[in-house]
Coordinates of C-alpha atoms and ligand atoms in Angstrom, one line a residue:
M1 CA 0.0 0.0 0.0
A2 CA 1.4 3.4 -0.9
F3 CA 0.4 5.5 2.1
D4 CA -1.2 9.0 1.5
H5 CA 1.4 11.2 3.2
R6 CA -1.1 14.1 3.4
R7 CA -2.5 12.3 6.5
I8 CA 0.8 12.6 8.3
H9 CA 2.2 15.3 10.6
I10 CA 5.7 14.9 11.8
W11 CA 6.3 15.8 15.4
N12 CA 9.9 14.6 15.7
R13 CA 12.2 14.0 12.7
S14 CA 14.8 11.7 14.4
E15 CA 16.1 8.9 12.3
P16 CA 14.3 5.6 12.9
T17 CA 16.4 3.0 14.8
D18 CA 16.0 -0.8 15.0
G19 CA 13.3 -1.7 17.4
P20 CA 9.5 -2.1 17.5
V21 CA 7.1 0.5 16.0
V22 CA 4.7 1.6 18.7
Y23 CA 1.3 2.9 17.8
W24 CA 0.0 5.1 20.7
M25 CA -3.8 4.7 20.2
Q26 CA -5.5 7.7 21.6
R27 CA -8.6 8.9 19.8
D28 CA -9.2 6.2 17.2
Q29 CA -9.9 3.2 19.4
R30 CA -10.3 0.4 16.8
S31 CA -8.4 -2.2 14.9
E32 CA -10.2 -1.8 11.6
D33 CA -10.3 1.1 9.1
N34 CA -7.7 3.0 11.2
W35 CA -5.2 4.9 9.1
A36 CA -2.8 5.5 12.1
L37 CA -2.6 1.7 12.8
L38 CA -2.2 0.9 9.1
Y39 CA 0.6 3.4 8.8
A40 CA 2.3 2.1 11.9
Q41 CA 2.0 -1.4 10.4
E42 CA 3.4 -0.3 7.1
Q43 CA 6.4 1.3 8.8
A44 CA 7.0 -1.9 10.9
L45 CA 6.9 -4.0 7.8
L46 CA 9.3 -1.7 6.0
M47 CA 11.7 -1.6 9.0
K48 CA 11.2 -5.4 9.5
Q49 CA 10.3 -4.7 13.1
P50 CA 7.4 -5.8 15.2
L51 CA 4.3 -3.5 15.8
L52 CA 3.0 -2.9 19.3
V53 CA -0.1 -0.9 20.4
V54 CA -0.2 1.2 23.5
F55 CA -3.1 3.0 25.2
C56 CA -2.8 5.3 28.2
I57 CA -5.6 5.4 30.8
V58 CA -5.5 9.0 32.0
P59 CA -7.1 9.6 35.4
G60 CA -10.2 11.9 35.2
F61 CA -9.7 12.9 31.5
L62 CA -11.5 16.3 31.1
G63 CA -14.1 15.4 33.7
A64 CA -15.1 12.1 32.1
T65 CA -17.2 9.9 34.5
L66 CA -17.9 6.2 34.9
R67 CA -20.3 6.5 32.0
Q68 CA -17.6 7.4 29.5
Y69 CA -14.8 5.4 31.0
G70 CA -17.1 2.3 31.0
F71 CA -17.9 2.7 27.4
M72 CA -14.3 3.3 26.5
I73 CA -12.8 0.4 28.5
K74 CA -15.4 -2.1 27.2
G75 CA -14.6 -0.9 23.7
L76 CA -10.8 -1.3 24.3
E77 CA -11.4 -4.9 25.4
I78 CA -12.9 -5.7 22.0
T79 CA -10.1 -3.9 20.2
C80 CA -7.5 -5.6 22.2
R81 CA -9.0 -9.0 21.4
K82 CA -9.2 -8.2 17.7
L83 CA -5.6 -7.0 17.7
A84 CA -4.5 -10.3 19.4
R85 CA -6.0 -12.1 16.4
H86 CA -3.6 -10.2 14.2
N87 CA -0.7 -11.0 16.7
I88 CA -0.5 -7.4 17.6
P89 CA 0.2 -6.9 21.3
F90 CA -1.8 -4.3 23.2
N91 CA -0.3 -2.6 26.2
L92 CA -2.2 -0.6 28.7
L93 CA -0.4 2.2 30.6
R94 CA -1.7 4.4 33.4
G95 CA -0.9 8.0 33.6
L96 CA -0.3 11.0 31.4
P97 CA 1.1 10.1 28.0
P98 CA 4.1 12.5 28.1
D99 CA 5.1 10.9 31.5
V100 CA 4.5 7.2 30.7
I101 CA 5.2 6.8 27.0
P102 CA 8.9 7.8 27.0
R103 CA 9.6 5.1 29.6
F104 CA 7.6 2.5 27.6
L105 CA 9.6 3.4 24.5
V106 CA 12.9 3.0 26.3
E107 CA 11.9 -0.3 28.0
N108 CA 10.8 -1.8 24.7
E109 CA 13.8 -0.3 22.8
A110 CA 11.3 1.1 20.3
G111 CA 12.4 2.5 16.9
M112 CA 9.5 4.7 16.1
L113 CA 6.3 6.2 17.6
V114 CA 3.0 6.7 15.7
T115 CA -0.2 8.3 17.0
D116 CA -3.6 9.4 15.8
F117 CA -4.8 13.0 15.5
N118 CA -6.8 15.0 18.1
P119 CA -7.1 18.8 17.9
L120 CA -8.0 19.4 21.6
R121 CA -5.6 21.6 23.6
M122 CA -4.7 19.0 26.2
T123 CA -3.9 16.2 23.8
T124 CA -1.9 18.6 21.5
E125 CA 0.1 19.6 24.5
W126 CA 0.8 15.9 25.3
R127 CA 2.1 15.5 21.8
R128 CA 4.3 18.6 22.0
R129 CA 5.8 17.5 25.3
L130 CA 6.3 14.0 24.1
S131 CA 8.1 15.1 21.0
E132 CA 10.6 17.0 23.1
H133 CA 11.3 14.0 25.4
I134 CA 11.8 11.1 23.0
E135 CA 14.6 10.3 20.6
V136 CA 12.7 8.2 18.0
P137 CA 10.7 9.6 15.1
F138 CA 7.2 10.6 16.2
H139 CA 4.5 10.7 13.4
E140 CA 0.8 11.6 13.8
V141 CA -1.7 10.3 11.3
D142 CA -5.2 11.7 11.0
A143 CA -7.4 8.7 11.3
H144 CA -10.5 10.6 12.4
N145 CA -11.2 13.0 9.5
I146 CA -11.9 11.8 6.0
I147 CA -10.0 14.7 4.6
P148 CA -7.1 15.3 7.0
S149 CA -7.7 18.3 9.2
R150 CA -4.2 19.7 9.0
F151 CA -4.2 19.3 5.2
I152 CA -7.7 20.7 4.3
S153 CA -7.1 24.1 5.8
D154 CA -4.4 26.1 7.6
K155 CA -6.9 28.5 9.3
S156 CA -10.1 28.5 11.3
E157 CA -12.8 28.3 8.6
Y158 CA -15.5 31.1 8.9
A159 CA -18.5 28.8 8.3
A160 CA -19.7 25.6 6.9
F161 CA -19.9 27.0 3.4
T162 CA -16.2 27.9 3.3
L163 CA -15.1 24.4 4.3
R164 CA -17.8 22.7 2.1
K165 CA -16.1 24.1 -1.0
K166 CA -12.8 22.4 0.0
V167 CA -14.6 19.2 1.0
E168 CA -16.4 19.0 -2.4
R169 CA -13.1 19.4 -4.2
L170 CA -11.1 16.9 -2.2
L171 CA -13.6 14.3 -1.2
P172 CA -13.3 12.1 -4.3
E173 CA -9.6 11.8 -3.6
F174 CA -10.0 10.8 0.0
L175 CA -13.3 8.9 0.3
C176 CA -12.0 5.4 -0.6
D177 CA -12.1 1.9 1.0
F178 CA -9.5 0.8 3.5
P179 CA -6.9 -1.9 3.0
P180 CA -7.1 -4.7 5.6
L181 CA -4.8 -4.9 8.7
V182 CA -2.2 -7.7 8.1
K183 CA -1.7 -10.5 10.5
Q184 CA 1.7 -10.0 12.1
R185 CA 4.2 -12.8 11.7
K186 CA 5.3 -14.3 15.1
T187 CA 9.1 -14.4 15.5
D188 CA 10.9 -16.5 18.2
D189 CA 11.4 -13.5 20.5
F190 CA 7.9 -12.3 20.0
P191 CA 6.3 -11.2 23.3
E192 CA 3.5 -13.3 24.8
I193 CA 0.2 -11.4 24.6
H194 CA -1.4 -11.1 28.0
P195 CA -4.7 -9.1 27.8
P196 CA -5.4 -6.8 30.8
D197 CA -8.0 -7.8 33.4
W198 CA -10.6 -5.4 32.0
P199 CA -13.2 -5.4 34.8
K200 CA -10.4 -4.8 37.2
V201 CA -9.1 -1.9 35.0
L202 CA -12.5 -0.3 35.1
K203 CA -12.9 -0.8 38.8
S204 CA -9.6 0.9 39.5
C205 CA -10.3 4.0 37.4
E206 CA -10.3 7.2 39.4
V207 CA -13.6 8.7 38.1
D208 CA -16.9 10.1 39.3
R209 CA -19.0 7.0 39.7
K210 CA -22.3 8.8 40.2
V211 CA -22.9 9.2 36.5
A212 CA -24.0 5.7 35.6
E213 CA -23.1 3.7 32.5
V214 CA -26.0 3.4 29.9
E215 CA -27.4 0.2 28.4
W216 CA -29.1 1.3 25.2
I217 CA -25.8 1.2 23.3
V218 CA -23.3 -1.6 23.2
P219 CA -19.6 -0.4 23.2
G220 CA -16.9 -1.5 20.8
E221 CA -16.0 -1.7 17.2
V222 CA -18.0 -4.8 16.4
A223 CA -21.3 -3.3 17.8
A224 CA -20.4 0.0 16.0
V225 CA -20.3 -1.6 12.6
A226 CA -23.5 -3.5 13.3
A227 CA -25.2 -0.3 14.4
M228 CA -24.0 1.4 11.2
H229 CA -25.5 -1.3 9.0
D230 CA -28.7 -1.2 11.0
F231 CA -29.0 2.6 10.5
I232 CA -28.3 2.4 6.8
K233 CA -30.8 -0.4 6.3
N234 CA -33.6 0.9 8.5
R235 CA -33.4 4.6 9.1
L236 CA -31.1 6.4 6.5
E237 CA -34.0 6.5 4.1
Q238 CA -36.0 8.9 6.4
Y239 CA -33.0 10.8 7.8
H240 CA -33.8 13.9 5.8
T241 CA -37.4 14.2 7.1
D242 CA -37.0 12.8 10.6
R243 CA -33.7 13.9 12.0
N244 CA -34.8 17.2 13.4
F245 CA -37.8 15.8 15.3
P246 CA -36.8 15.1 18.9
D247 CA -39.9 13.0 19.4
K248 CA -38.8 10.6 16.7
K249 CA -35.8 8.3 16.4
G250 CA -34.6 10.0 13.2
Q251 CA -30.9 10.4 14.0
S252 CA -28.3 7.6 13.6
D253 CA -27.2 7.5 17.3
L254 CA -23.7 6.7 16.0
S255 CA -21.9 9.7 17.6
P256 CA -20.6 7.8 20.7
Y257 CA -19.0 5.3 18.3
L258 CA -17.5 8.1 16.2
H259 CA -16.3 10.0 19.3
F260 CA -14.4 7.0 20.7
G261 CA -13.2 6.0 17.3
H262 CA -15.0 2.6 17.5
L263 CA -16.3 3.5 14.0
S264 CA -14.4 5.2 11.3
A265 CA -16.2 8.2 9.8
Q266 CA -14.7 7.3 6.5
R267 CA -16.1 3.8 6.6
L268 CA -19.5 5.3 7.5
A269 CA -19.4 7.8 4.7
F270 CA -18.2 5.2 2.2
E271 CA -21.1 2.9 3.1
V272 CA -23.7 5.6 3.1
Q273 CA -22.5 6.9 -0.3
R274 CA -22.9 3.6 -1.9
A275 CA -26.2 2.7 -0.1
E276 CA -29.4 2.5 -2.0
A277 CA -31.4 5.1 -0.2
D278 CA -33.2 8.5 -0.7
L279 CA -30.6 10.9 -2.2
E280 CA -31.7 13.9 -0.1
S281 CA -31.3 11.8 3.0
K282 CA -27.8 10.6 2.0
M283 CA -26.8 14.2 1.2
A284 CA -28.2 15.5 4.5
F285 CA -26.4 12.8 6.5
L286 CA -23.0 13.3 4.7
E287 CA -23.3 17.0 5.3
E288 CA -23.5 16.4 9.0
L289 CA -21.0 13.6 9.1
I290 CA -18.4 15.3 6.9
V291 CA -18.8 19.0 6.7
R292 CA -20.2 19.7 10.2
R293 CA -18.0 17.2 12.0
E294 CA -14.8 18.1 10.2
L295 CA -15.6 21.8 10.6
A296 CA -15.6 21.2 14.4
D297 CA -12.1 19.6 14.2
N298 CA -10.9 22.6 12.1
F299 CA -12.4 25.0 14.7
C300 CA -10.6 23.3 17.7
L301 CA -7.3 22.9 15.7
H302 CA -7.0 26.5 14.8
N303 CA -8.8 28.3 17.6
P304 CA -7.2 27.6 21.0
N305 CA -10.1 29.4 22.7
Y306 CA -12.6 27.0 21.3
D307 CA -14.4 26.7 24.7
H308 CA -14.3 30.3 25.7
F309 CA -15.9 33.6 24.9
E310 CA -12.6 34.9 23.5
G311 CA -12.9 32.2 20.8
F312 CA -16.0 33.8 19.3
Q313 CA -16.0 35.9 16.1
P314 CA -15.5 39.7 16.7
W315 CA -19.1 40.5 15.6
A316 CA -20.5 38.0 18.2
K317 CA -18.2 39.3 21.0
A318 CA -19.2 42.9 20.3
S319 CA -22.8 42.1 20.2
L320 CA -22.9 40.0 23.4
N321 CA -20.8 42.7 25.2
K322 CA -23.4 45.3 24.2
H323 CA -26.0 43.2 25.9
R324 CA -23.9 42.2 28.9
D325 CA -26.0 44.1 31.4
D326 CA -29.5 43.3 30.0
P327 CA -31.8 42.2 32.8
R328 CA -32.5 38.4 32.8
E329 CA -36.1 37.3 33.6
Y330 CA -34.8 34.0 35.0
T331 CA -31.3 33.1 36.3
Y332 CA -30.3 29.6 37.5
S333 CA -27.3 28.2 39.3
L334 CA -25.3 25.3 37.9
E335 CA -27.0 23.1 40.5
Q336 CA -30.5 24.1 39.4
F337 CA -29.6 23.5 35.7
E338 CA -28.0 20.1 36.6
Q339 CA -31.1 19.1 38.6
A340 CA -33.4 20.1 35.7
Q341 CA -35.1 22.7 38.0
T342 CA -35.9 25.5 35.5
H343 CA -39.4 26.9 34.9
D344 CA -39.4 25.4 31.4
P345 CA -40.5 21.7 31.1
L346 CA -39.0 21.4 27.6
W347 CA -35.6 22.4 28.8
N348 CA -35.9 20.2 31.9
A349 CA -36.8 17.2 29.6
A350 CA -33.8 17.8 27.4
Q351 CA -31.5 17.9 30.5
Q352 CA -33.1 14.7 31.8
E353 CA -32.7 13.0 28.4
M354 CA -29.0 13.8 28.6
V355 CA -28.6 12.8 32.3
I356 CA -30.4 9.5 31.9
T357 CA -29.5 8.3 28.4
G358 CA -26.1 10.1 27.8
K359 CA -27.4 11.4 24.5
M360 CA -29.7 14.4 24.1
H361 CA -31.4 14.8 20.7
G362 CA -29.3 17.0 18.4
F363 CA -32.1 19.6 17.8
M364 CA -32.6 19.9 21.6
R365 CA -28.9 20.5 22.2
M366 CA -29.2 23.9 20.4
Y367 CA -32.3 25.0 22.4
W368 CA -30.7 23.7 25.6
A369 CA -27.5 25.7 25.2
K370 CA -29.2 28.8 24.0
K371 CA -31.5 28.9 27.1
I372 CA -28.4 28.5 29.3
L373 CA -27.2 31.8 27.7
E374 CA -30.6 33.4 28.4
W375 CA -30.7 32.3 32.0
T376 CA -27.2 32.9 33.3
P377 CA -25.7 36.3 34.4
S378 CA -22.9 36.2 31.8
T379 CA -21.9 34.6 28.5
E380 CA -18.7 33.3 30.1
E381 CA -20.8 31.5 32.8
A382 CA -23.2 30.1 30.2
M383 CA -20.2 28.7 28.3
S384 CA -18.7 27.1 31.3
I385 CA -22.1 25.6 32.5
A386 CA -23.0 24.2 29.1
I387 CA -19.6 22.6 28.6
Y388 CA -19.5 21.2 32.1
L389 CA -22.9 19.5 31.8
N390 CA -22.3 18.4 28.2
D391 CA -19.0 16.8 29.0
K392 CA -20.2 15.2 32.2
Y393 CA -23.3 13.6 30.9
E394 CA -23.1 13.1 27.1
L395 CA -21.5 9.8 26.2
E396 CA -19.7 11.6 23.4
G397 CA -18.8 14.8 25.4
R398 CA -15.3 16.3 25.3
D399 CA -15.5 16.2 21.5
P400 CA -14.7 19.0 19.0
S401 CA -18.3 18.7 17.8
G402 CA -19.4 19.5 21.4
Y403 CA -17.2 22.6 21.7
A404 CA -18.2 23.8 18.3
G405 CA -21.9 23.1 19.0
V406 CA -21.8 25.0 22.3
A407 CA -19.9 27.9 20.6
W408 CA -22.4 27.9 17.7
S409 CA -25.4 28.1 20.1
I410 CA -24.0 30.6 22.6
G411 CA -21.5 32.5 20.5
G412 CA -22.7 32.4 16.9
T413 CA -19.6 30.5 15.7
H414 CA -20.0 29.3 12.1
D415 CA -23.4 31.1 12.1
R416 CA -24.3 34.6 10.8
P417 CA -25.5 37.7 12.7
W418 CA -29.3 37.8 13.2
G419 CA -31.6 40.6 14.3
D420 CA -30.5 42.4 17.5
R421 CA -32.4 41.4 20.6
N422 CA -32.3 41.3 24.4
I423 CA -29.4 39.3 26.0
F424 CA -28.6 37.4 22.7
G425 CA -27.6 40.4 20.7
M426 CA -27.2 39.2 17.2
I427 CA -26.9 35.5 18.2
R428 CA -29.6 33.3 16.7
Y429 CA -32.5 32.9 19.1
M430 CA -34.7 29.9 19.8
N431 CA -37.8 29.7 21.9
Y432 CA -40.4 27.3 23.2
Q433 CA -43.1 28.4 20.8
G434 CA -40.9 27.7 17.9
C435 CA -40.3 24.2 19.1
K436 CA -44.0 23.7 19.7
R437 CA -44.7 24.6 16.0
K438 CA -42.0 22.2 14.9
F439 CA -42.6 19.0 16.8
N440 CA -44.8 17.3 19.4
V441 CA -43.3 19.0 22.5
E442 CA -45.7 17.3 24.9
N443 CA -44.6 13.8 23.7
Y444 CA -40.9 14.7 24.1
I445 CA -41.5 16.1 27.6
R446 CA -43.5 13.0 28.6
S447 CA -40.8 10.6 27.4
N448 CA -38.1 12.5 29.3
S449 CA -39.7 13.5 32.5
K450 CA -38.5 12.5 35.9
S451 CA -40.4 9.4 36.9
Ligands
LIG1 C1 -24.9 22.4 22.3 C2 -24.4 21.3 21.4 C3 -23.7 20.3 22.0 C4 -23.2 19.2 21.3 N1 -22.4 18.3 21.9 C5 -21.8 17.3 21.2 C6 -20.9 16.4 21.8 O1 -20.6 16.5 23.0 N2 -20.4 15.4 21.0 C7 -20.7 15.3 19.7 O2 -20.2 14.4 19.0 N3 -21.5 16.1 19.1 C8 -22.1 17.1 19.8 N4 -23.0 18.0 19.2 C9 -23.2 17.9 17.7 C10 -24.5 17.0 17.4 O3 -25.6 17.5 18.1 C11 -24.3 15.6 17.6 O4 -23.1 15.2 17.0 C12 -25.4 14.7 17.1 O5 -26.6 15.1 17.7 C13 -25.1 13.3 17.5 O6 -26.2 12.4 17.2 P1 -26.2 11.4 16.0 O7 -24.9 10.6 15.9 O8 -27.4 10.6 16.2 O9 -26.3 12.4 14.8 P2 -26.7 12.2 13.3 O10 -27.7 13.3 13.0 O11 -27.1 10.9 13.0 O12 -25.4 12.7 12.5 C14 -24.4 11.8 12.1 C15 -23.1 12.3 12.6 O13 -22.8 13.6 12.0 C16 -22.1 14.4 12.9 N5 -22.9 15.6 13.3 C17 -24.2 15.7 13.3 N6 -24.6 16.9 13.7 C18 -23.4 17.6 13.9 C19 -23.2 18.9 14.4 N7 -24.1 19.8 14.6 N8 -21.9 19.3 14.5 C20 -20.9 18.4 14.2 N9 -21.1 17.1 13.8 C21 -22.4 16.7 13.7 C22 -21.9 13.6 14.2 O14 -20.6 13.0 14.1 C23 -23.0 12.5 14.1 O15 -22.7 11.4 14.8 C24 -23.5 19.1 19.9 C25 -24.3 20.1 19.3 C26 -24.7 21.2 20.1 C27 -25.6 22.2 19.4

């Protein structure tokens, strides 16, 4: 396979030495359809060296709870098993990657380090620190975006339409099928593969255990592929008409799999593109999956303030500042929001949906975040409350799409200025009456009320 070098970013240009190639799996937690793993394998074969996979369990990653750790660890168990079938050892480390990976590389006399791409501040800082502390080449491969994020644009795109033009031009080159992972040849000195004791791993994680795991979705790459086929077969046809109705099951529900990398977005787009289904539905789905999702990675990659007021567009900051002192009819504390104790049954139902299922309907997320802006004393506080709750309860929280979604709702990011109004300034407004006209609000409230 001739690897597409546009996917690669080089963090450390040292010369490779003899020794295993290590793939530090971070964001793309799967054995199949994973460009970073495929690249690491290609390098190992070229260098005639073994390939190892390593994953770091980081205590309390960006406020993740038992809900997200449980999903992730059960997914890793499947991936570890699938890698073992390819004779690829999987090593679990505990601690911050820049602290534990250099030691692992030295202990295993590694010749090269490969990782996947993640635009979030903390993980970028890990890579930077790592690159300064290791003496082997360190290559990052974008295995999350269909068109590699560092390649498609070197700036924060203004809106979906500016990125869409580039996507349309480049997609035919990038939206292809994947080669298979090759079974690794066992040599005499090949290490024995000992899988971790996964239930023990989960038990020992230092996380908030009050946010329970959810049962409606099965973790891991095998279930992810099955869920993808189920969606394409049974629900893609109506996606265009049903997706914006929170009282219907019109969305794919694949975001947790995409977030943890159990499912490759490229595999999903490839299968949707060739599926026999309504063309408008296919186009609408690919717009969300490719343009909107990859726009979020672009936003976080090029805007270090992706989760703060300072990261908004100048027009939005000026407009929100002008309305900073507008009186608020209602204000709530973080605790009141978290307990779903506002005066608005629709907002409370959305909050409950997220707390209980770990996945609020996409349409409701916009309403939910905008009301937090309306009912808090400042935009800064609204951002921090929305991000805190989103990242604590959503199964796929701590994702660029989450930071971009909150910034869109509260700060007009990737949106345009609308008519000037109280509190919101020129940020797009949403209200209860608008929701009532759009869908059966009572049904949604009934299904998500506290029992
Ligand atoms: C306030 C707010 C918070 C959000 N928080 C998150 C979050 O924490 N994690 C997260 O992954 N997404 C987040 N989103 C984006 C979006 O709401 C979800 O990705 C989507 O609802 C997931 O459900 P689904 O997979 O069933 O979506 P589908 O409608 O089936 O879409 C398929 C895929 O397209 C992508 N997608 C869909 N809508 C968007 C969007 N608006 N922006 C970017 N990508 C999109 C997702 O990868 C999604 O899985 C947020 C949006 C808002 C407005």
